Coordinates of C-alpha atoms in Angstrom, one line a residue:
Chain A
M1 CA 24.8 22.1 -10.6
K2 CA 26.8 21.2 -13.3
H3 CA 25.2 18.1 -15.3
R4 CA 28.6 16.0 -15.0
T5 CA 28.0 16.6 -11.0
F6 CA 24.4 16.4 -11.3
L7 CA 24.8 12.9 -12.9
W8 CA 27.7 11.5 -10.6
F9 CA 24.9 12.2 -7.4
I10 CA 21.8 11.1 -9.3
L11 CA 23.9 7.8 -10.8
P12 CA 23.1 5.0 -7.8
S13 CA 19.2 6.1 -7.1
A14 CA 18.8 6.1 -11.2
T15 CA 20.5 3.1 -11.9
A16 CA 17.8 1.3 -9.1
M17 CA 15.8 3.3 -10.9
V18 CA 15.9 1.9 -14.6
L19 CA 16.9 -1.6 -13.6
F20 CA 13.9 -2.4 -11.1
I21 CA 11.6 0.0 -12.4
A22 CA 11.4 0.8 -16.1
L23 CA 13.1 -2.8 -17.1
P24 CA 10.3 -4.7 -15.7
I25 CA 8.0 -2.0 -17.3
L26 CA 10.0 -3.4 -20.6
S27 CA 9.7 -6.8 -19.5
V28 CA 6.4 -6.7 -18.4
L29 CA 5.3 -5.5 -22.1
I30 CA 7.4 -8.5 -23.7
Q31 CA 6.1 -11.0 -21.6
S32 CA 2.5 -9.8 -22.7
V33 CA 2.9 -10.4 -26.2
F34 CA 4.8 -14.1 -25.3
A35 CA 2.1 -17.0 -24.7
P36 CA 3.6 -20.5 -23.3
H37 CA 4.6 -23.3 -25.5
E38 CA 1.6 -25.9 -26.1
Q39 CA 3.0 -29.0 -25.9
V40 CA 4.9 -31.0 -28.2
V41 CA 2.4 -33.7 -29.8
R42 CA 3.8 -36.3 -31.8
E43 CA 2.0 -39.0 -33.4
V44 CA 2.7 -42.5 -33.0
E45 CA 2.3 -46.0 -34.6
N46 CA 1.0 -48.4 -32.1
C47 CA 1.5 -51.8 -33.5
T48 CA -0.4 -55.0 -32.0
V49 CA -1.2 -58.2 -33.3
F50 CA -4.8 -56.8 -34.7
G51 CA -2.9 -54.3 -36.1
C52 CA -1.5 -51.1 -36.6
T53 CA -3.0 -47.5 -35.1
M54 CA -2.0 -43.6 -34.8
T55 CA -2.0 -42.5 -31.6
T56 CA -1.1 -39.0 -30.5
M57 CA 1.4 -38.9 -27.5
V58 CA 2.5 -35.5 -25.9
D59 CA 6.8 -35.4 -26.4
Q60 CA 7.6 -35.0 -22.8
E61 CA 10.9 -34.3 -23.9
A62 CA 10.8 -31.8 -26.7
T63 CA 8.3 -29.8 -25.0
R64 CA 11.0 -29.5 -22.2
A65 CA 13.4 -28.7 -24.8
L66 CA 11.2 -26.1 -26.7
R67 CA 10.3 -23.8 -23.1
E68 CA 14.0 -24.5 -22.1
A69 CA 15.1 -23.3 -25.6
E70 CA 12.9 -20.4 -26.1
P71 CA 11.6 -19.0 -22.2
L72 CA 9.5 -16.8 -23.0
G73 CA 7.0 -18.5 -25.2
R74 CA 5.4 -18.2 -28.8
F75 CA 5.0 -14.5 -29.6
V76 CA 1.2 -13.8 -30.3
G77 CA 1.0 -10.4 -30.8
F78 CA -2.7 -9.0 -28.8
G79 CA -3.9 -12.5 -28.3
I80 CA -3.5 -12.3 -24.6
Y81 CA -4.6 -8.6 -24.5
T82 CA -8.2 -9.7 -26.2
D83 CA -8.9 -13.4 -24.8
R84 CA -11.6 -13.6 -22.2
N85 CA -9.8 -13.3 -18.7
H86 CA -8.9 -9.4 -20.3
L87 CA -10.6 -7.2 -22.7
A88 CA -12.6 -9.7 -24.2
T89 CA -12.6 -8.6 -27.3
S90 CA -15.3 -11.3 -28.9
E91 CA -17.4 -12.2 -25.5
I92 CA -18.3 -8.3 -25.2
G93 CA -19.6 -8.4 -28.7
A94 CA -21.6 -11.7 -27.9
Q95 CA -23.2 -10.8 -24.6
W96 CA -24.2 -7.3 -26.4
A97 CA -26.4 -9.2 -28.6
A98 CA -27.4 -11.5 -26.1
S99 CA -28.5 -8.9 -23.9
T100 CA -32.1 -8.0 -23.3
G101 CA -30.9 -4.7 -22.0
I102 CA -27.9 -1.9 -20.7
G103 CA -28.7 -3.1 -17.3
D104 CA -28.6 -7.1 -18.3
F105 CA -25.9 -6.4 -20.5
V106 CA -23.7 -4.5 -17.4
N107 CA -24.4 -7.4 -15.1
R108 CA -23.2 -10.0 -18.0
L109 CA -19.7 -6.8 -18.7
L110 CA -19.2 -7.1 -14.7
N111 CA -19.2 -11.5 -15.1
L112 CA -16.1 -11.6 -17.2
P113 CA -13.2 -11.5 -14.2
F114 CA -10.5 -8.3 -15.6
Y115 CA -14.0 -5.9 -15.9
G116 CA -15.1 -7.3 -12.4
A117 CA -11.7 -6.4 -11.0
L118 CA -11.8 -2.9 -13.0
A119 CA -15.3 -2.1 -11.6
F120 CA -13.9 -2.8 -7.9
T121 CA -11.0 -1.3 -8.3
L122 CA -13.0 2.3 -9.7
T123 CA -15.7 1.7 -7.1
Y124 CA -13.4 1.2 -3.5
T125 CA -11.0 4.4 -5.4
A126 CA -14.1 6.5 -6.0
L127 CA -15.3 5.7 -2.8
V128 CA -12.7 5.4 -0.3
T129 CA -10.9 8.7 -1.9
P130 CA -13.9 11.7 -0.7
L131 CA -14.9 9.2 2.4
S132 CA -11.4 9.2 4.0
I133 CA -10.8 12.8 3.4
A134 CA -14.3 13.9 4.8
F135 CA -13.9 11.6 7.8
G136 CA -10.8 13.0 8.2
F137 CA -11.6 16.7 7.6
V138 CA -14.3 16.0 10.5
I139 CA -11.9 14.5 12.7
A140 CA -9.1 17.1 12.4
L141 CA -12.1 19.7 13.6
S142 CA -12.7 18.0 16.3
V143 CA -9.2 17.6 17.8
N144 CA -8.6 21.2 17.2
A145 CA -11.3 21.7 19.7
L146 CA -9.5 19.6 22.2
P147 CA -7.7 21.0 25.0
R148 CA -4.1 21.4 23.9
L149 CA -3.3 18.1 26.8
F150 CA -5.3 15.5 25.0
R151 CA -4.1 16.2 21.5
G152 CA -1.3 14.2 21.6
P153 CA -2.2 10.8 22.3
M154 CA -5.7 11.6 20.5
I155 CA -2.8 11.7 17.1
F156 CA -1.0 8.7 18.5
V157 CA -4.3 6.7 18.5
S158 CA -5.4 7.9 15.4
L159 CA -1.9 6.8 13.3
L160 CA -2.5 3.6 14.4
P161 CA -5.0 2.1 11.7
M162 CA -2.7 4.1 9.4
I163 CA 0.5 2.7 10.0
V164 CA -0.4 -0.4 10.9
T165 CA 0.6 -3.0 7.9
P166 CA -2.0 -3.2 5.8
L167 CA -2.9 -7.2 5.5
V168 CA -2.5 -7.1 9.4
G169 CA -5.0 -4.1 10.0
A170 CA -7.5 -5.7 7.6
L171 CA -7.3 -9.8 9.1
I172 CA -7.7 -7.7 12.6
L173 CA -10.9 -6.4 11.4
F174 CA -11.7 -9.3 9.2
W175 CA -11.5 -11.8 12.3
M176 CA -14.2 -9.3 14.1
V177 CA -16.6 -9.4 11.4
D178 CA -16.1 -12.7 11.2
A179 CA -19.9 -14.7 12.2
R180 CA -18.0 -16.0 15.4
G181 CA -16.7 -12.4 15.7
I182 CA -17.8 -9.4 18.1
L183 CA -19.0 -7.1 15.1
G184 CA -20.2 -10.4 13.4
A185 CA -22.0 -11.5 16.3
A186 CA -23.4 -7.7 16.2
L187 CA -24.5 -7.4 12.8
Q188 CA -26.5 -10.7 13.1
A189 CA -28.5 -9.4 16.3
V190 CA -29.5 -6.1 14.5
A191 CA -30.3 -8.1 11.2
G192 CA -31.8 -10.3 13.2
D193 CA -31.0 -13.6 11.0
P194 CA -28.1 -15.3 12.6
T195 CA -27.2 -17.0 9.7
L196 CA -25.8 -13.9 8.2
S197 CA -22.0 -13.9 7.2
V198 CA -19.8 -11.4 5.7
L199 CA -18.2 -13.7 3.6
A200 CA -21.6 -15.1 1.8
S201 CA -22.9 -11.3 0.6
T202 CA -21.1 -9.8 -2.2
P203 CA -22.4 -6.7 -0.9
L204 CA -21.6 -7.0 2.8
M205 CA -18.4 -7.8 1.4
W206 CA -17.9 -4.5 -0.8
T207 CA -19.1 -2.8 2.2
M208 CA -16.6 -4.3 4.3
L209 CA -13.9 -3.7 2.2
I210 CA -14.4 0.0 1.3
V211 CA -14.8 0.6 5.9
Y212 CA -11.4 -0.9 6.2
G213 CA -10.4 1.7 3.2
V214 CA -12.0 4.5 5.0
W215 CA -10.5 2.9 8.2
S216 CA -7.1 3.2 7.0
S217 CA -7.3 6.0 5.3
A218 CA -8.2 8.7 7.2
P219 CA -5.7 9.0 9.6
F220 CA -3.5 10.6 6.1
A221 CA -6.6 13.2 6.0
F222 CA -6.8 13.6 9.5
V223 CA -3.3 14.4 10.2
V224 CA -2.8 16.5 6.7
Y225 CA -6.6 18.8 8.0
Y226 CA -4.7 18.9 11.6
A227 CA -1.4 20.8 10.5
G228 CA -3.4 22.6 7.8
L229 CA -5.7 24.2 10.2
Q230 CA -3.4 25.3 12.8
T231 CA -2.0 28.4 9.5
V232 CA -5.3 29.4 9.0
P233 CA -5.0 32.7 9.2
Q234 CA -6.5 34.0 12.6
D235 CA -7.0 37.5 11.6
T236 CA -9.5 36.8 8.7
L237 CA -11.5 34.0 10.9
E238 CA -11.8 36.9 13.6
S239 CA -12.7 39.5 10.8
A240 CA -15.1 37.1 9.3
M241 CA -16.7 37.1 12.5
I242 CA -16.8 40.8 13.3
D243 CA -18.6 40.9 9.7
G244 CA -21.5 38.6 10.9
A245 CA -20.3 35.7 9.8
T246 CA -22.2 32.6 11.4
R247 CA -19.3 29.4 12.2
W248 CA -20.7 27.1 9.3
H249 CA -20.1 30.4 7.0
R250 CA -16.7 30.9 9.0
I251 CA -15.5 27.2 8.0
R252 CA -17.0 27.4 4.4
Y253 CA -15.5 30.5 3.4
V254 CA -12.3 30.8 5.1
V255 CA -11.5 27.4 6.3
L256 CA -11.7 25.4 3.4
P257 CA -11.0 27.6 0.4
H258 CA -7.4 27.7 2.7
L259 CA -7.6 23.7 2.9
L260 CA -8.2 23.3 -0.7
P261 CA -4.0 23.0 -1.9
L262 CA -4.2 20.1 0.6
T263 CA -7.3 18.7 -0.5
T264 CA -6.0 18.0 -4.1
F265 CA -2.6 17.1 -3.3
M266 CA -3.9 14.4 0.1
A267 CA -6.6 13.8 -3.2
L268 CA -4.4 12.7 -5.8
I269 CA -2.0 10.3 -3.2
K270 CA -5.1 8.4 -1.8
I271 CA -6.2 7.7 -5.5
M272 CA -2.9 6.5 -6.2
D273 CA -3.4 4.4 -3.0
N274 CA -6.3 3.4 -4.1
F275 CA -6.3 2.1 -7.2
R276 CA -3.3 -0.3 -5.8
V277 CA -5.9 -2.2 -3.3
F278 CA -4.8 -5.5 -2.9
E279 CA -3.9 -6.5 1.2
P280 CA -7.7 -6.1 2.2
I281 CA -8.8 -8.7 -0.3
V282 CA -6.5 -11.4 0.8
S283 CA -7.0 -10.8 4.2
F284 CA -10.9 -10.4 4.2
N285 CA -10.2 -13.9 1.5
A286 CA -13.0 -12.2 -0.7
A287 CA -11.3 -13.0 -3.8
A288 CA -14.9 -14.9 -4.8
H289 CA -16.6 -11.5 -4.2
A290 CA -14.3 -9.4 -5.1
Q291 CA -10.9 -8.2 -6.9
S292 CA -9.1 -5.9 -7.5
L293 CA -6.2 -5.2 -10.4
S294 CA -3.5 -5.7 -8.3
Y295 CA -5.2 -9.0 -6.6
F296 CA -6.3 -9.9 -10.6
I297 CA -2.3 -10.2 -10.9
Y298 CA -1.7 -11.9 -7.5
S299 CA -3.5 -14.3 -7.8
D300 CA -2.2 -15.5 -11.7
L301 CA 1.5 -15.1 -10.6
G302 CA 0.9 -17.3 -7.7
G303 CA 0.0 -20.9 -7.0
E304 CA 1.6 -23.6 -9.1
T305 CA 1.1 -22.3 -12.7
R306 CA 2.4 -19.0 -12.6
L307 CA 0.1 -17.3 -15.6
L308 CA 3.0 -14.9 -16.2
S309 CA 1.8 -14.0 -19.4
S310 CA -1.7 -13.2 -18.6
A311 CA -0.3 -11.3 -15.2
A312 CA 1.7 -9.2 -17.7
A313 CA -1.1 -8.3 -19.8
T314 CA -2.9 -7.2 -16.8
S315 CA 0.0 -5.4 -15.7
V316 CA 0.5 -3.4 -18.6
L317 CA -3.2 -2.3 -18.7
T318 CA -2.9 -1.7 -14.9
I319 CA -0.1 0.5 -15.5
L320 CA -2.4 2.3 -18.3
G321 CA -5.2 2.9 -15.7
V322 CA -2.6 4.8 -13.5
V323 CA -1.4 7.1 -16.1
V324 CA -5.2 7.7 -17.6
L325 CA -5.4 8.5 -13.6
L326 CA -2.8 10.6 -13.7
S327 CA -3.0 12.8 -16.7
P328 CA -4.6 15.9 -15.4
V329 CA -2.1 15.9 -12.8
L330 CA 0.7 15.4 -16.2
V331 CA -1.0 18.1 -18.3
R332 CA -0.9 20.7 -15.4
T333 CA 2.4 20.1 -14.7
W334 CA 2.9 20.5 -18.6
R335 CA 1.5 23.4 -19.2
S336 CA 2.2 25.2 -15.9
F337 CA 6.4 24.2 -16.8
G338 CA 5.6 25.7 -20.5
R339 CA 4.4 28.5 -18.6
G340 CA 7.3 28.7 -16.5
V341 CA 5.7 28.9 -13.2
A342 CA 6.9 25.2 -12.5
Chain B
M1 CA -5.0 29.7 22.9
S2 CA -8.6 28.7 24.1
T3 CA -9.1 33.0 24.6
R4 CA -9.1 33.2 21.0
I5 CA -12.5 34.6 20.2
A6 CA -12.7 31.9 17.2
D7 CA -12.3 29.2 18.9
R8 CA -15.3 29.7 21.2
R9 CA -18.0 27.2 21.0
P10 CA -21.5 26.7 22.1
A11 CA -21.9 24.0 24.6
A12 CA -23.8 21.6 22.5
L13 CA -21.3 22.0 19.4
Q14 CA -18.8 21.2 21.9
A15 CA -20.8 18.3 23.0
A16 CA -21.3 16.3 19.5
L17 CA -17.3 17.1 18.7
T18 CA -16.6 15.6 21.5
G19 CA -18.9 12.4 21.2
F20 CA -17.8 12.1 17.8
L21 CA -13.9 12.1 19.0
V22 CA -15.0 9.3 21.7
L23 CA -16.9 7.6 18.8
W24 CA -13.4 7.5 17.0
L25 CA -10.9 7.0 19.4
V26 CA -12.9 3.3 20.4
V27 CA -12.8 2.4 16.2
A28 CA -9.5 3.0 15.7
A29 CA -7.9 1.7 19.2
F30 CA -10.9 -0.9 20.0
P31 CA -9.4 -3.7 17.4
F32 CA -6.3 -3.4 18.8
L33 CA -6.7 -4.0 22.1
W34 CA -9.3 -6.7 21.4
T35 CA -7.4 -8.5 19.2
L36 CA -4.0 -8.1 21.8
W37 CA -6.8 -9.5 24.7
G38 CA -7.9 -12.8 22.3
S39 CA -4.5 -13.5 21.1
F40 CA -3.9 -15.4 24.7
K41 CA -7.4 -17.0 24.4
V42 CA -7.7 -20.2 23.0
E43 CA -9.5 -20.4 19.5
G44 CA -13.0 -21.4 20.7
D45 CA -12.8 -18.5 22.5
F46 CA -11.7 -15.7 20.5
F47 CA -14.1 -17.3 18.0
S48 CA -17.1 -18.3 19.6
K49 CA -19.8 -20.0 17.9
A50 CA -21.6 -19.5 21.3
D51 CA -21.2 -15.9 22.7
W52 CA -18.9 -13.4 21.7
V53 CA -18.5 -12.6 25.6
N54 CA -16.4 -15.8 25.8
A55 CA -13.5 -14.0 24.0
L56 CA -13.3 -11.2 27.0
T57 CA -13.7 -14.1 29.9
G58 CA -12.6 -17.0 28.2
P59 CA -14.4 -20.1 29.9
L60 CA -12.4 -22.6 27.4
T61 CA -9.3 -21.8 27.9
Q62 CA -10.2 -22.2 31.6
V63 CA -10.2 -25.5 30.8
E64 CA -8.4 -26.1 28.2
T65 CA -5.6 -24.7 30.2
G66 CA -6.3 -24.5 33.5
G67 CA -5.6 -20.7 33.4
A68 CA -6.9 -16.8 32.2
F69 CA -4.5 -16.9 29.9
T70 CA -2.6 -19.3 27.4
G71 CA 0.8 -18.4 25.4
Q72 CA 0.0 -21.3 23.8
G73 CA -0.7 -19.3 20.2
Y74 CA 2.6 -17.5 20.6
W75 CA 4.3 -21.0 21.4
G76 CA 3.4 -22.5 18.5
A77 CA 3.7 -19.3 15.8
W78 CA 7.6 -18.1 17.5
V79 CA 8.9 -21.9 18.2
Q80 CA 6.9 -24.4 16.5
E81 CA 6.2 -22.6 13.4
E82 CA 10.0 -20.8 13.5
F83 CA 8.2 -17.3 13.4
W84 CA 11.5 -16.0 14.6
R85 CA 13.4 -16.9 11.6
A86 CA 10.8 -14.6 9.6
A87 CA 11.5 -11.8 12.0
L88 CA 15.1 -12.5 11.5
N89 CA 14.7 -11.5 8.0
T90 CA 12.1 -9.3 8.6
L91 CA 15.2 -7.1 10.6
I92 CA 17.8 -7.4 8.1
V93 CA 15.2 -6.7 4.6
V94 CA 13.9 -3.8 6.9
V95 CA 17.7 -2.5 8.1
C96 CA 19.0 -2.8 4.5
V97 CA 16.2 -1.6 2.8
T98 CA 16.1 1.6 5.3
C99 CA 19.8 2.5 4.9
I100 CA 20.6 2.0 1.2
S101 CA 17.7 3.9 0.1
L102 CA 18.5 6.5 2.1
T103 CA 22.2 6.5 0.8
F104 CA 20.8 6.3 -2.5
G105 CA 17.7 9.2 -1.9
T106 CA 19.7 11.5 -0.4
L107 CA 22.5 11.9 -3.0
G108 CA 19.6 12.1 -5.5
G109 CA 17.7 14.1 -3.7
Y110 CA 20.6 16.8 -2.9
A111 CA 21.2 16.7 -6.9
L112 CA 17.6 17.3 -7.4
S113 CA 16.6 20.2 -5.3
R114 CA 20.1 22.1 -6.4
S115 CA 19.8 21.3 -10.1
P116 CA 17.7 23.9 -11.9
Y117 CA 17.2 22.2 -15.2
R118 CA 14.3 20.9 -17.1
Y119 CA 16.0 17.3 -17.5
A120 CA 15.7 17.5 -13.0
F121 CA 12.1 18.3 -13.0
W122 CA 10.9 15.8 -15.5
L123 CA 12.4 13.0 -13.4
L124 CA 10.5 14.0 -10.6
I125 CA 7.1 13.5 -12.4
V126 CA 8.9 10.1 -14.1
A127 CA 9.4 9.4 -10.5
L128 CA 5.3 10.3 -9.6
V129 CA 3.8 7.6 -12.2
F130 CA 6.5 5.0 -10.8
R131 CA 5.4 5.5 -7.2
A132 CA 2.0 5.4 -8.3
M133 CA 2.3 2.0 -10.2
P134 CA 1.2 -0.8 -8.1
P135 CA 4.3 -2.8 -6.8
V136 CA 2.5 -6.1 -8.2
T137 CA 2.4 -5.1 -11.6
L138 CA 6.4 -4.7 -11.1
V139 CA 6.4 -8.0 -10.0
S140 CA 5.2 -9.5 -13.0
G141 CA 8.4 -8.3 -14.5
Y142 CA 10.7 -10.2 -12.2
L143 CA 9.5 -13.2 -11.9
L144 CA 10.7 -14.5 -15.6
P145 CA 14.5 -12.4 -15.6
F146 CA 15.0 -13.8 -11.7
F147 CA 13.8 -17.5 -12.7
Q148 CA 16.2 -17.4 -15.6
W149 CA 19.2 -16.0 -13.8
N150 CA 18.9 -17.7 -10.4
L151 CA 18.2 -14.4 -8.4
W152 CA 15.1 -15.5 -7.4
G153 CA 14.1 -16.6 -3.3
H154 CA 17.2 -14.9 -1.7
L155 CA 16.8 -11.7 0.4
P156 CA 19.6 -9.6 -1.3
T157 CA 17.1 -9.2 -4.4
A158 CA 14.1 -8.5 -2.4
I159 CA 16.3 -5.9 -0.6
I160 CA 17.3 -4.2 -4.1
V161 CA 14.1 -4.3 -5.4
L162 CA 12.2 -3.1 -2.2
V163 CA 14.8 0.3 -2.7
A164 CA 14.2 0.5 -6.1
I165 CA 10.4 0.5 -5.4
N166 CA 11.2 2.7 -2.4
Q167 CA 13.2 5.6 -4.4
P168 CA 10.6 7.5 -6.1
F169 CA 9.0 8.6 -2.7
T170 CA 12.3 9.1 -0.9
L171 CA 13.6 11.3 -3.8
W172 CA 10.0 13.0 -3.9
M173 CA 10.7 13.2 0.2
L174 CA 14.2 14.2 0.8
T175 CA 14.0 17.0 -2.4
S176 CA 11.4 19.2 -0.8
F177 CA 13.7 19.3 2.3
F178 CA 17.0 19.8 0.8
R179 CA 15.1 22.9 -0.9
N180 CA 14.2 24.2 2.3
I181 CA 18.1 24.1 3.3
P182 CA 19.2 27.6 1.5
K183 CA 21.6 27.5 -1.4
D184 CA 24.0 29.9 0.1
L185 CA 24.9 27.4 3.1
D186 CA 26.8 24.9 0.0
E187 CA 27.2 27.4 -2.4
S188 CA 29.6 29.3 0.1
A189 CA 31.6 26.5 0.6
M190 CA 32.0 26.1 -2.9
V191 CA 33.3 29.9 -3.3
D192 CA 35.7 28.6 -0.8
G193 CA 37.2 26.0 -2.8
C194 CA 35.3 22.6 -2.0
S195 CA 34.1 20.7 -4.4
R196 CA 30.2 20.0 -4.8
F197 CA 30.4 16.6 -3.4
Q198 CA 32.9 18.4 -0.3
A199 CA 30.4 20.8 0.3
F200 CA 27.9 18.5 0.7
R201 CA 30.0 15.9 2.3
H202 CA 30.7 18.7 5.4
V203 CA 27.6 21.5 4.9
I204 CA 25.1 19.7 3.9
I205 CA 25.0 16.2 5.8
P206 CA 25.6 17.8 9.5
V207 CA 22.6 19.9 8.8
M208 CA 20.4 17.2 7.0
W209 CA 19.5 14.3 9.6
P210 CA 16.4 15.5 10.9
G211 CA 14.8 15.1 7.1
V212 CA 16.7 12.0 6.8
I213 CA 14.8 10.4 10.0
T214 CA 11.4 11.3 8.8
T215 CA 11.9 10.2 5.5
G216 CA 14.0 7.2 6.7
L217 CA 10.9 6.2 8.5
F218 CA 8.4 5.6 5.9
S219 CA 11.2 4.0 4.3
F220 CA 11.0 1.4 7.0
L221 CA 7.4 1.6 6.9
L222 CA 7.2 0.6 3.8
A223 CA 9.6 -2.1 4.0
Y224 CA 8.2 -3.5 6.8
N225 CA 4.5 -3.2 5.6
D226 CA 5.5 -4.6 1.8
F227 CA 3.3 -7.8 1.1
A228 CA 3.1 -7.7 -2.8
V229 CA 7.1 -7.6 -3.7
T230 CA 8.3 -10.0 -0.1
A231 CA 5.3 -12.6 -0.7
M232 CA 6.3 -13.2 -4.5
L233 CA 10.1 -13.3 -4.8
L234 CA 11.1 -14.8 -1.4
S235 CA 11.6 -18.6 -1.0
T236 CA 9.5 -20.0 2.1
E237 CA 12.9 -20.2 4.5
N238 CA 13.3 -16.7 3.5
Q239 CA 9.9 -15.3 4.3
T240 CA 9.4 -11.9 6.0
M241 CA 6.9 -11.8 8.4
V242 CA 3.6 -10.2 7.1
P243 CA 3.9 -13.2 4.1
K244 CA 5.2 -15.7 6.5
L245 CA 1.8 -14.7 8.3
A246 CA -0.7 -15.2 5.2
S247 CA 1.4 -18.7 4.8
F248 CA -0.3 -19.4 8.1
L249 CA -3.5 -18.3 7.3
G250 CA -3.7 -20.4 4.4
T251 CA -2.2 -23.9 5.7
T252 CA -3.2 -23.6 9.8
Q253 CA -6.3 -22.5 9.5
T254 CA -7.5 -25.5 8.4
K255 CA -5.5 -27.4 11.2
G256 CA -7.3 -25.4 13.4
N257 CA -4.4 -23.3 15.0
V258 CA -5.8 -19.7 13.3
M259 CA -4.5 -18.7 17.3
F260 CA -1.3 -18.6 15.1
A261 CA -1.8 -16.5 13.0
V262 CA -3.5 -14.2 15.9
A263 CA -0.2 -13.4 18.1
A264 CA 2.0 -13.3 15.0
V265 CA -0.3 -10.6 13.8
V266 CA 0.0 -9.2 17.8
S267 CA 3.7 -9.5 17.5
T268 CA 3.8 -8.1 14.1
T269 CA 1.9 -4.5 14.8
A270 CA 4.2 -4.4 18.7
P271 CA 6.7 -3.1 16.6
L272 CA 4.9 -0.1 15.0
F273 CA 3.1 0.9 18.1
V274 CA 6.3 1.4 20.3
L275 CA 7.9 3.2 16.7
V276 CA 4.6 5.8 16.5
L277 CA 5.1 5.8 20.1
F278 CA 8.9 7.2 19.6
F279 CA 8.6 9.0 16.4
Q280 CA 4.9 10.6 16.4
R281 CA 6.3 13.9 16.3
Q282 CA 8.7 12.8 12.7
I283 CA 5.8 10.4 11.4
V284 CA 3.2 13.5 12.0
S285 CA 6.0 16.1 10.2
G286 CA 6.5 13.6 7.5
L287 CA 2.8 13.6 6.3
T288 CA 2.4 17.2 6.4
A289 CA 6.0 17.9 4.5
G290 CA 5.0 17.3 1.1
A291 CA 1.0 18.7 1.3
V292 CA 1.4 21.8 3.9
K293 CA 4.4 23.3 1.4
G294 CA 1.2 22.4 -1.7

């Protein structure tokens, strides 16, 4: 295809992406090095019969004028990145000096909001991705063992947790584990503690969020693996049997290698999706116990005081995180393209 | 099929697999059935302090409304809190986003699939990075300019933003789909004197619908399920269903009207059920399209 024709075909799509993805990234970068203006303070001489005193007062008019003239705020460089709510460089130094050991230091570190959010996001990604893939694989094996008649309905039901709006799916689970819901009551009965509430406990809340993650993303792994299982070469399976391979051997040495490319693909997609975990934290009202990077940005943006600069700095750090996560893939494509294999 | 030697299983294994499937069936479906049933009860039953069985039998619903089922939650949400307005907004947003992203995506995806040059490949890689970024990181970039230019709060703004966020995925899906349509088809049309666009118009468009429908389903789902963009970029009167639902949680939980939210949850899920019912095959093929080819 000629360069010129290509340009015309790609133009609408590229324009949309440049305007609403590339430029916003730029805008985020710029906002993250500007902080809102401080209020303009003026000294006023207050004279009464007893003499004159100097008082300071906020000049509302001048503040508004300044903020309208320069909506970006004042330039602060990396000031926002290093403050307490983000990388907290000076706090880390202080905590390191004050801490009694590595464990204590890690605890103190996780109390800093950004590191807490980062820790949850990474834990969530690291646990939900392999768990949901493994769970989906077992479902796929089981469905594959069903008579053909039952497979369609089974796939229909299995798709539901994945297809449902994340906010809604998480709410449905949340209402069930509420202390007054069916799962909450069951938990209390099992633990023998009638005051037990998921909302009140950090470990339980993390577990619940991860359970939701597996529940909602296992169907994807299931569907992909199920399709992959249909293409496993039957000849290889049967010759493996003739050679005396047991059921487990056949799964280990024939089926799994056949499904390996699918697994890499799925892990990539799932890592991207899990890294942006956001809606379940809103649904579970979990912000007190678990924050993700996305939720951290969202809570800065919401409310009466929109902390745009703070949100922008977190966004930049999150985007850097995404690039780091994707870097193995990027490096691999770079290399394979260099060899001209792509 | 069941006669294949490799498919024969010992009874114990078959039983274990079936048992596991029944368990998964309950895990996957029961929450939806439970919420659907409970949405017709009063709050005292759905969130019963005394006994969870109340949510099934509904003694308080009997006392408060005189029947075993009540539509109070739905009436409160749809009429009193004007959920219908949000539903209408969702309809507008979803239809526009799907149509526009498919138009942009088919043109772009076709070009990417037919271009032998390096930049086409790198464009796809950039799109992959864009696809991986959480949408909420972009939202913080939109707010300040949108406030400055008075674009904030309107439906068209949210629509075009969702289209853009949707593009990377749409491009990937459609590019891999167009690669499966033989090049000879449009190239022979061009040998016969068609321009590239005419070849696209007369030869490719008639055969592209299966791929477009599958991609369209996922564009639909993305727009329908979005929370980050619609919650931050739409004003209260323009809210779509998902942010509206989230706002029920904030405001009505204190008033004891959490049942509005339950009813809204069921109302939001219902269209998705219908979608899966009719388009199960396309959804499955779409999920596996990228994967099976590797």
